[in-house]
Structures are given as C-alpha cells and as structure tokens.
PDB file of C-alpha atoms in Angstrom:
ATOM      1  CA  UNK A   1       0.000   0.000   0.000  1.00  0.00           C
ATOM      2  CA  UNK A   2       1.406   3.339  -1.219  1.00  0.00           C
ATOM      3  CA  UNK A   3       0.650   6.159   1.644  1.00  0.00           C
ATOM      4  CA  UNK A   4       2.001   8.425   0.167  1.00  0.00           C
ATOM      5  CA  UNK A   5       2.155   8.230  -3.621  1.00  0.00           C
ATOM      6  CA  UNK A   6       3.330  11.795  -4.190  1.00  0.00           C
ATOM      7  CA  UNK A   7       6.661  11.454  -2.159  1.00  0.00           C
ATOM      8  CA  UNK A   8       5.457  14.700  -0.218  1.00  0.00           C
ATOM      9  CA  UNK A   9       7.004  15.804   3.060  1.00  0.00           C
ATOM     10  CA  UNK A  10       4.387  15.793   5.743  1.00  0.00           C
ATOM     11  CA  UNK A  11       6.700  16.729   8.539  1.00  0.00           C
ATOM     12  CA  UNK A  12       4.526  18.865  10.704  1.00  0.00           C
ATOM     13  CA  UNK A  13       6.684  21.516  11.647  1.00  0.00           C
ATOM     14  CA  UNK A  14       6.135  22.178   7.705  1.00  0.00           C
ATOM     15  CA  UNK A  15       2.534  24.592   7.297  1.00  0.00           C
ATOM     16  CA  UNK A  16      -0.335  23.754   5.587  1.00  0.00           C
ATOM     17  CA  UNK A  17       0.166  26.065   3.091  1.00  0.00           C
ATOM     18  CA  UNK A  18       3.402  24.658   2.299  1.00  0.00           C
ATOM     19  CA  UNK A  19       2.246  21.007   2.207  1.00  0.00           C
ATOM     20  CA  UNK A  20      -0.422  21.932   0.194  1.00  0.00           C
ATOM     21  CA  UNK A  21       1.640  24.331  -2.630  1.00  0.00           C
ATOM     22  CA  UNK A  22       3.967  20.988  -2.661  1.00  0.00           C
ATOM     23  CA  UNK A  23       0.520  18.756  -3.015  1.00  0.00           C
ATOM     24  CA  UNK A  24      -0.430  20.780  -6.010  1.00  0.00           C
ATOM     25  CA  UNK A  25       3.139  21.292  -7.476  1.00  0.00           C
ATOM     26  CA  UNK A  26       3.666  17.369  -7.953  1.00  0.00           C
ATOM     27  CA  UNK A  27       0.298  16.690  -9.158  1.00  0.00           C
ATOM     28  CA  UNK A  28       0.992  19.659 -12.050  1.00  0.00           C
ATOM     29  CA  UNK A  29       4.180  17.961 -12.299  1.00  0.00           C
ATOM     30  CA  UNK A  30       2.982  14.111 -12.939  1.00  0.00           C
ATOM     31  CA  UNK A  31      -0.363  15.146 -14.602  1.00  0.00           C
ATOM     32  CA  UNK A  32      -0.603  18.658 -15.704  1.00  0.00           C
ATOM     33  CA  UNK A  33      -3.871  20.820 -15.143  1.00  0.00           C
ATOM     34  CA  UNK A  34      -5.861  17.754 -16.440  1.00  0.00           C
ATOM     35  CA  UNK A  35      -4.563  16.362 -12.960  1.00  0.00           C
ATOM     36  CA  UNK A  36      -6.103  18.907 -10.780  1.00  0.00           C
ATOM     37  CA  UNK A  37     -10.192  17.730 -12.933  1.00  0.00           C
ATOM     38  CA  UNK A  38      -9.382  14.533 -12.824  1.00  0.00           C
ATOM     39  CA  UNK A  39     -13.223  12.479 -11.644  1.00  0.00           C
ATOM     40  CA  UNK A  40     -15.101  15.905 -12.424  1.00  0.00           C
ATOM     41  CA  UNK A  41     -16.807  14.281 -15.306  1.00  0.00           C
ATOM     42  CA  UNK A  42     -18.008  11.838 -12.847  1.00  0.00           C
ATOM     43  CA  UNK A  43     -18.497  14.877  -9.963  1.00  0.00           C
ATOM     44  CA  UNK A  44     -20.867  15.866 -12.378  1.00  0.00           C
ATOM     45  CA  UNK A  45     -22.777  12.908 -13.416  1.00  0.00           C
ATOM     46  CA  UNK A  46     -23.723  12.281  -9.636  1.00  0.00           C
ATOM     47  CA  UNK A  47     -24.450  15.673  -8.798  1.00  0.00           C
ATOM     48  CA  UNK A  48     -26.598  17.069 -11.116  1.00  0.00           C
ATOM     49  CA  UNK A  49     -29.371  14.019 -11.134  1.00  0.00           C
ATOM     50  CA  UNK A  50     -28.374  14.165  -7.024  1.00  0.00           C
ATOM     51  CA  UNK A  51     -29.616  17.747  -6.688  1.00  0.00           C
ATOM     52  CA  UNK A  52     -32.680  17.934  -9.560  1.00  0.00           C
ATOM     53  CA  UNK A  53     -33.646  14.489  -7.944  1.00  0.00           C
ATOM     54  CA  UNK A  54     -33.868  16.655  -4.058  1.00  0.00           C
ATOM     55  CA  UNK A  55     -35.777  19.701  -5.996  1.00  0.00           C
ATOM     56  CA  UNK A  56     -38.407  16.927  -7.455  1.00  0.00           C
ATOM     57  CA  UNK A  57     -38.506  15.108  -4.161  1.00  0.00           C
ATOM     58  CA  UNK A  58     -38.407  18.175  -1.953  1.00  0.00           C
ATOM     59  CA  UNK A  59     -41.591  19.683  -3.814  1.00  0.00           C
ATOM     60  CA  UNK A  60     -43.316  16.181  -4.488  1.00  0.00           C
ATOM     61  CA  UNK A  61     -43.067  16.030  -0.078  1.00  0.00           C
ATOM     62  CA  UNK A  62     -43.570  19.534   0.430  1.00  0.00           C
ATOM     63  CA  UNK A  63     -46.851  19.027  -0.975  1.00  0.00           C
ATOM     64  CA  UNK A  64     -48.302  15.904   0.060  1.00  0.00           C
ATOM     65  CA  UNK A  65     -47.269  16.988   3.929  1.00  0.00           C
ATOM     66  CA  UNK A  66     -49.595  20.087   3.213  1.00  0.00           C
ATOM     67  CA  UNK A  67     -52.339  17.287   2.157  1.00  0.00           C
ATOM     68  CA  UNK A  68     -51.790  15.111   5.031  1.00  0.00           C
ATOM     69  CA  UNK A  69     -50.944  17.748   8.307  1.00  0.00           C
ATOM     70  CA  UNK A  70     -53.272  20.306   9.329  1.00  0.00           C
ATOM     71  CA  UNK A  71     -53.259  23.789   8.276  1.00  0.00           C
ATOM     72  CA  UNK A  72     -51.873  25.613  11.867  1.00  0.00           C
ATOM     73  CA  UNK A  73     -48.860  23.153  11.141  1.00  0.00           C
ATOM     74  CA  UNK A  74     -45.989  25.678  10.623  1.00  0.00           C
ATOM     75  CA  UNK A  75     -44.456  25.695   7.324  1.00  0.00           C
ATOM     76  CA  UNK A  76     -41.342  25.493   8.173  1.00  0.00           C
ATOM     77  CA  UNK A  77     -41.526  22.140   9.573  1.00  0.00           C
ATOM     78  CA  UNK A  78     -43.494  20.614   7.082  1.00  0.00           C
ATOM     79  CA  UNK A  79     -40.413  22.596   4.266  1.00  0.00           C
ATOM     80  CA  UNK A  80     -37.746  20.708   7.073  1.00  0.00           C
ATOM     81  CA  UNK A  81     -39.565  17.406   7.215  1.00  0.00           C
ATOM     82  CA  UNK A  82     -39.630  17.451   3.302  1.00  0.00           C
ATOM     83  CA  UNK A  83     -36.136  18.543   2.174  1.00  0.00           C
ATOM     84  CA  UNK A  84     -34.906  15.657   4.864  1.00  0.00           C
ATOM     85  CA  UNK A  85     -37.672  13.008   3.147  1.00  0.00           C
ATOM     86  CA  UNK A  86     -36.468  14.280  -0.439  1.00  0.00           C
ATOM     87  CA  UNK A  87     -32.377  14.023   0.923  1.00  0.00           C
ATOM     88  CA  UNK A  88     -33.214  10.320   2.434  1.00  0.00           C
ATOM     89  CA  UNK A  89     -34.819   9.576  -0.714  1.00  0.00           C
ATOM     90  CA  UNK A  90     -31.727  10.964  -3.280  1.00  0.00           C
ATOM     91  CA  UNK A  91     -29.387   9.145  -1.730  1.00  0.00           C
ATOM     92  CA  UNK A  92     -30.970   5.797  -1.373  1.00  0.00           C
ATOM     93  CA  UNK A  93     -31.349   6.484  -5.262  1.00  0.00           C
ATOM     94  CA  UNK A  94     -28.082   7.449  -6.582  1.00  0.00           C
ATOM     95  CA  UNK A  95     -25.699   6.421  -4.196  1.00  0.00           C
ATOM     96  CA  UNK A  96     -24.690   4.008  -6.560  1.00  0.00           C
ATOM     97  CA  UNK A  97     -23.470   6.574  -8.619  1.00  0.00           C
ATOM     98  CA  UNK A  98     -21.499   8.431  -5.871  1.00  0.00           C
ATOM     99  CA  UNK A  99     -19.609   4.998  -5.199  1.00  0.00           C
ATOM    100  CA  UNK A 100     -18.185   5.303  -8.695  1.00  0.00           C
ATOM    101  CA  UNK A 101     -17.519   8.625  -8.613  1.00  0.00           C
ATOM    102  CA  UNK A 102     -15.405   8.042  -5.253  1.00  0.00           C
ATOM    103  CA  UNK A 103     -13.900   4.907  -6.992  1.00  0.00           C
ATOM    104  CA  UNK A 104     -12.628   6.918 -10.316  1.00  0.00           C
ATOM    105  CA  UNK A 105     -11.383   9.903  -8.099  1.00  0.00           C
TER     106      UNK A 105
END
C-alpha cells in the first residue's frame, strides 16, 4: 500500500500552506492541469441528477405533507420534514453513482 504516492514531506513543523503548494506542485508535475479535474466528469454525473432528484422530491413532499398535516402546522416544519424526506430519498437512489464517482477519483 502506497501512503504516500506523491513522495510529499508531511513533517509537521512544515505549514499547511506549504504542504499543500507541494501537493499541487507534484500533481501539475505528474499530470498537468488535467490532474487537478481529474473524476469531475463523474463529480458531475452524480451531482446534477443528485440535486434535480432533491428539488423533485423536496416539492413532491412539500406538498403531500400540506395534504396530510393540518393547516396551523408551521411551514417550516413541514419545508424541514420534506427537504430531509427528499435528501433520504436521493441518496438511497443514486448512491450508486457516488460509489463510482469516489472509486474513479
């Protein structure tokens, strides 16, 4: 197993800054600027359907809580209890998809 596959220095009287400048200095080095996108392709194919997935599931909630609770229910619960039903229900859905992502990053 390869901890460290860049061969940086992580002594830690070193700063952050530092370790990081040296981070993105080798991965210029070994990959160019095509190094620094590398998985956005698949950043993208997760997130979009992720978040226009929520939007459909948030509104599709949003309303059938309004159906089901009574009107001197505050909004703002039934708008919390349906963007956390329309987040459980995204990522049941295309976790899949963030699993590959994670594995071509």
């Amino acid at each position: 197993i390869v901890l460290n596959p860049l061969g940086i220095s992580m002594d830690p009287t070193r700063s952050r800054l530092k370790i990081t400048l040296d981070i993105m200095k080798q991965i210029y080095i070994q990959d160019g600027v095509h190094g620094f996108y590398r998985g956005y392709v698949a950043s993208l194919c997760t997130y979009v359907p992720n978040s226009a997935m929520w939007w459909t599931f948030y509104h599709l909630y949003q309303d059938e809580l309004y159906a089901i609770f009574p009107s001197w229910v505050s909004h703002l619960f039934i708008q919390c209890m349906a963007g956390t039903l329309g987040g459980f229900t995204t990522t049941l859905l295309t976790n899949p998809l963030d699993i590959v992502r994670a594995r071509l990053q």
